[in-house]
C-alpha positions in Angstrom: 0.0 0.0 0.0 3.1 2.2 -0.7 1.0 4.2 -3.3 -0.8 6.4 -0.7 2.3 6.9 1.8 3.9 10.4 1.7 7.5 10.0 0.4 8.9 13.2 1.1 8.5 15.1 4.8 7.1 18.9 3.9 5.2 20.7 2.0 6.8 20.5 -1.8 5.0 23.0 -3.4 6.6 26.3 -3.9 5.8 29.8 -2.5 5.0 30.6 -6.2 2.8 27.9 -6.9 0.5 28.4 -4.5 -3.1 29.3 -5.5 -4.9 31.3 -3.0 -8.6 32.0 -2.9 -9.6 35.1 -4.5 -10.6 37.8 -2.1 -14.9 38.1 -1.8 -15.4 34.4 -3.2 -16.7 33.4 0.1 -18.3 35.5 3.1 -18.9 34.0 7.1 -22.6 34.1 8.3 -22.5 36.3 11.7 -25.4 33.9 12.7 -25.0 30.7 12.1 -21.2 31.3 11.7 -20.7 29.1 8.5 -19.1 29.9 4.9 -21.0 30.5 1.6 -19.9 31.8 -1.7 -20.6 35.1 -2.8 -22.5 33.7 -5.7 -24.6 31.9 -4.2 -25.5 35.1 -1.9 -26.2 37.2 -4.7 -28.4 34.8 -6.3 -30.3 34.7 -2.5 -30.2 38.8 -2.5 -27.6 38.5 0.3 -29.4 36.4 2.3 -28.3 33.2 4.4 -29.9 30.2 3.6 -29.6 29.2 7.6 -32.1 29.1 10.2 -31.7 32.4 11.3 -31.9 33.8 7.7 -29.6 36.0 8.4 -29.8 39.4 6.2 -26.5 40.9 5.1 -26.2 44.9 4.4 -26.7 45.5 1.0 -26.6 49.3 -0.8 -28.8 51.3 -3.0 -27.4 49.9 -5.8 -28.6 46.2 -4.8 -32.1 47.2 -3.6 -32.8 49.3 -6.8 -32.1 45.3 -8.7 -34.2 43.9 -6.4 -37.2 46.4 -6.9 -37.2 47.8 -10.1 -38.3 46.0 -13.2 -35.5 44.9 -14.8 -33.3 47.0 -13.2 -34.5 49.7 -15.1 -35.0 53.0 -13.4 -34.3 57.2 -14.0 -32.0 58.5 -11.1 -32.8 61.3 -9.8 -30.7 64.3 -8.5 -27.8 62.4 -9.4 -25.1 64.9 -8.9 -26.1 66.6 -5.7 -23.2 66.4 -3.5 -22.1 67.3 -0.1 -19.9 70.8 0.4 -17.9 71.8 3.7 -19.6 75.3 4.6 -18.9 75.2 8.0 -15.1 73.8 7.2 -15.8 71.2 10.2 -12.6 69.6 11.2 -11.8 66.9 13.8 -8.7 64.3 13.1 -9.5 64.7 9.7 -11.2 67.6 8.2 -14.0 66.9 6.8 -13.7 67.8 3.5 -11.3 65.1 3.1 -13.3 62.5 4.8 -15.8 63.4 1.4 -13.0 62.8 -0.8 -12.1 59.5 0.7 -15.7 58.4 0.8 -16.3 59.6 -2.9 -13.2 57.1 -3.7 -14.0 54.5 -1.8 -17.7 53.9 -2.5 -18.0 55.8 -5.9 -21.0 57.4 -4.3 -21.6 61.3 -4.0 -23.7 60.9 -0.7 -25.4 58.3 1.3 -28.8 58.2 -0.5 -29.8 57.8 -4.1 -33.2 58.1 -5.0 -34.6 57.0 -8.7 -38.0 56.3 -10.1 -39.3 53.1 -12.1 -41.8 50.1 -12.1 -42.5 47.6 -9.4 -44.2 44.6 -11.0 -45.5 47.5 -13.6 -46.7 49.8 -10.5 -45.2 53.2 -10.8 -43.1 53.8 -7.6 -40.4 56.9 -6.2 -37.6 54.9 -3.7 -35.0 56.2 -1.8 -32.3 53.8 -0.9 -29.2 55.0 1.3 -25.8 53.5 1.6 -24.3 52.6 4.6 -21.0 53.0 3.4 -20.9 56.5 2.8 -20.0 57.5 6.3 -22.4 55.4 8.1 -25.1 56.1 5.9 -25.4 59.9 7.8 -27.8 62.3 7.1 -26.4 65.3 6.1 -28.0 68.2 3.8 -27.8 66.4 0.7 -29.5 63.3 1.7 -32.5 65.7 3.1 -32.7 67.7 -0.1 -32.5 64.6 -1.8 -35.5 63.2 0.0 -37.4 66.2 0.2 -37.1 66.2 -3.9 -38.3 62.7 -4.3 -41.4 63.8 -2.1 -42.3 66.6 -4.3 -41.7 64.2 -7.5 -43.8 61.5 -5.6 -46.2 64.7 -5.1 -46.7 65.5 -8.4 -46.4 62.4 -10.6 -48.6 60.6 -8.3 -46.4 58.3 -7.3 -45.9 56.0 -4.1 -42.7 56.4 -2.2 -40.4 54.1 -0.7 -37.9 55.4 1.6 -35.2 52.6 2.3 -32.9 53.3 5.9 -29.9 52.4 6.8 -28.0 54.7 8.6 -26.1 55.8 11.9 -27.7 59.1 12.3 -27.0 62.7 11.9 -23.9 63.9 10.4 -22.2 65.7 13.2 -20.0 67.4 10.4 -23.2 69.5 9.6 -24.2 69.9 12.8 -27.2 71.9 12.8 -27.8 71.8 9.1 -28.1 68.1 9.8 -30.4 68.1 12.3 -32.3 70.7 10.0 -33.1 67.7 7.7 -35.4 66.2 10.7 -37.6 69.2 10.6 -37.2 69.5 7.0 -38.1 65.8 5.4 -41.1 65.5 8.3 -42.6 68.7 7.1 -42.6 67.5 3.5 -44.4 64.2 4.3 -46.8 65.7 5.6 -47.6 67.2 2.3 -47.2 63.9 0.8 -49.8 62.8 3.4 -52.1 65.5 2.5 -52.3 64.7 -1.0 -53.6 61.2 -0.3 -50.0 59.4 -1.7 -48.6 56.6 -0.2 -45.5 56.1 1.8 -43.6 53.0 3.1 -40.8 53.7 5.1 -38.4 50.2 5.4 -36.2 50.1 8.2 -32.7 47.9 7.8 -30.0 47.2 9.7 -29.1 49.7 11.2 -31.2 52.2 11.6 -30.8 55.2 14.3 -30.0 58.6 15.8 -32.1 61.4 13.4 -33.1 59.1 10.9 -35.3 57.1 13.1 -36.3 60.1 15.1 -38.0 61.5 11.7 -38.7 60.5 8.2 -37.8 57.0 8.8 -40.7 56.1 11.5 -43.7 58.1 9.9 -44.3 56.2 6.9 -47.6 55.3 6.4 -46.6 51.8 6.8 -43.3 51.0 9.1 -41.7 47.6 8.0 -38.7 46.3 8.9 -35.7 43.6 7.5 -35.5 40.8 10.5 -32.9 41.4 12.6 -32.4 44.8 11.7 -31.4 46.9 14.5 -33.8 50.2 15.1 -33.6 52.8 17.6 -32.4 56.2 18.5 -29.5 56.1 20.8 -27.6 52.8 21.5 -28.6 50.0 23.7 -25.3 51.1 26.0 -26.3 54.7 26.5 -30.0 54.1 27.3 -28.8 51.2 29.9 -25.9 53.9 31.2 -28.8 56.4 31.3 -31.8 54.6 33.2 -29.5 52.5 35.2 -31.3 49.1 34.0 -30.5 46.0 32.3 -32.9 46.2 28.6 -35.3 43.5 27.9 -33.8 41.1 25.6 -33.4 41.5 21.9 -34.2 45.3 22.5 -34.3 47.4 19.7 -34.5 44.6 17.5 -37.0 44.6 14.3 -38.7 41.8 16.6 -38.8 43.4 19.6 -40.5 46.4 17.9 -43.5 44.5 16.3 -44.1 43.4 19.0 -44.1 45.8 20.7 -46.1 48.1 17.9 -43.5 50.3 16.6 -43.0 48.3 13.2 -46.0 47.1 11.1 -44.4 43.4 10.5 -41.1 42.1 9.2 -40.3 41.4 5.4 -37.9 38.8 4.3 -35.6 40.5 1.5 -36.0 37.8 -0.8 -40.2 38.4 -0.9 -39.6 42.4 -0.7 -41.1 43.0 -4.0 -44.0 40.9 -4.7 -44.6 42.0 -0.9 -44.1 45.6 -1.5 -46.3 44.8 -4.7 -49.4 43.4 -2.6 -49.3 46.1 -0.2 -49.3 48.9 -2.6 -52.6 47.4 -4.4 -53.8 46.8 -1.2 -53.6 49.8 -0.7 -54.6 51.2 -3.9 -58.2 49.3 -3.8 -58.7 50.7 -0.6 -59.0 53.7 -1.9 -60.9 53.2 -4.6 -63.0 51.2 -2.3 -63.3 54.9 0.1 -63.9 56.7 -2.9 -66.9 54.7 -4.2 -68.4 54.8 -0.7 -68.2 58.3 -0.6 -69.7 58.9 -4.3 -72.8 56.8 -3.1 -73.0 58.7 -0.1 -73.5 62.0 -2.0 -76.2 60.2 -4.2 -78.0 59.8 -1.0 -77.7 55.7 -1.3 -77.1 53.9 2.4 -74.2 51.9 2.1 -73.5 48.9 4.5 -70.1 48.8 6.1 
């Protein structure tokens, strides 16, 4: 049985010959802590296949393929982009924090917006990138939403509003925290006008975001396991001097406790975005007959 007995002691292969894995062909599950390929995520819209169905963060550019038809869409506002007018510097200033993240991400902020076709439904969505600085909300990303409002306004379109983000950008200071004030005011216009809006909360979500635009969406859903709050679970447990219920602040934890609607698994988020928004639509149609028979004087039975 000499054919299967190692002959030489050591490795024999050369430094050179070696073949190492490509970087990004495979990705660890936080959850279940097992491997996967990269293809096979994409293919699952970056979702693990385990029993925790674990959701990996994903950018604009991803969602907008997952939503729109074909991926076929008209960006909007596409070269807005962040300026330094208050020339904010800590250990870096931060107009070169802008230039790195420009580089890096090939993004001008952290939120594109664009409007298609859902399953042939006309739609406005708003998708921000957590990789632009934490996904922040400076200026830009409230003009930017405040424009897709007013396009959602006057096309008559529903709007989608897709979060992920850490919170204000501090580099703005109060011209971030502006946007709060700002985005809420021009929702309420939306709301007004009778046009839908789904806010969808991912992980993370936090600080200013969820303190305004983010949690007064006509419907609040949420990715599972996506973490949703305003200040971190350590502060708030620093702050009241308790230990926090488990799974606090948690996607779960909040429809249960009726701060979300319910929970959407990524890989149904557009035949379930699809549903809601003809649900939605034959409501109103339904109101609107009920109210024309009403002026005619005919009893109508609820």
């Amino acid at each position: 049985m000499a054919w299967f007995k190692r002959q030489k002691e050591g490795i024999q292969t050369s430094t050179e010959e070696k073949k190492e894995v490509p970087e990004g062909v495979w990705e660890k599950c936080p959850a279940c802590k097992k491997t996967i390929t990269r293809r096979e995520l994409e293919e699952n819209n970056f979702v693990c296949n385990c029993e925790f169905s674990y959701h990996f963060r994903i950018g604009s550019e991803l969602y907008f393929k997952i939503l729109f038809d074909d991926n076929k869409f008209t960006e909007l506002d596409k070269t807005l982009k962040p300026t330094d007018p208050l020339h904010f510097v800590d250990k870096k200033s931060y107009e070169s924090r802008l230039e790195d993240a420009w580089k890096s991400t090939g993004l001008l902020d952290a939120i594109r917006t664009g409007t298609g076709k859902i399953n042939g439904l006309d739609i406005v969505v708003a998708c921000m990138d957590f990789s632009f600085i934490g996904g922040s909300m400076g200026s830009v990303m409230g003009e930017k939403i405040a424009r897709a409002i007013d396009y959602s306004r006057e096309h008559r379109f529903p709007l989608i509003v897709i979060s992920k983000s850490g919170g204000a950008r501090m580099m703005e200071a109060a011209l971030s925290l502006m946007q709060m004030a700002k985005t809420s005011a021009k929702l309420a216009l939306l709301d007004r006008a009778g046009i839908p809006y789904i806010s969808l909360l991912t992980d993370p979500t936090t600080g200013g975001v969820t303190a305004s635009f983010a949690m007064l969406g006509d419907f609040n859903i949420a990715e599972p396991g996506a973490l949703i709050g305003f200040a971190g679970p350590r502060v708030i447990k620093e702050t009241i001097g308790k230990d926090l219920p488990k799974g606090f602040q948690s996607a779960e934890f909040l429809v249960e406790h009726g701060f979300v609607d319910f929970i959407i698994d990524r890989r149904e988020l557009k035949d379930k975005m699809t549903q809601l928004l003809k649900l939605i639509e034959s409501d109103k149609e339904a109101v609107k007959a009920s109210t024309a028979k009403k002026k005619r004087g005919t009893l109508v039975k609820v």
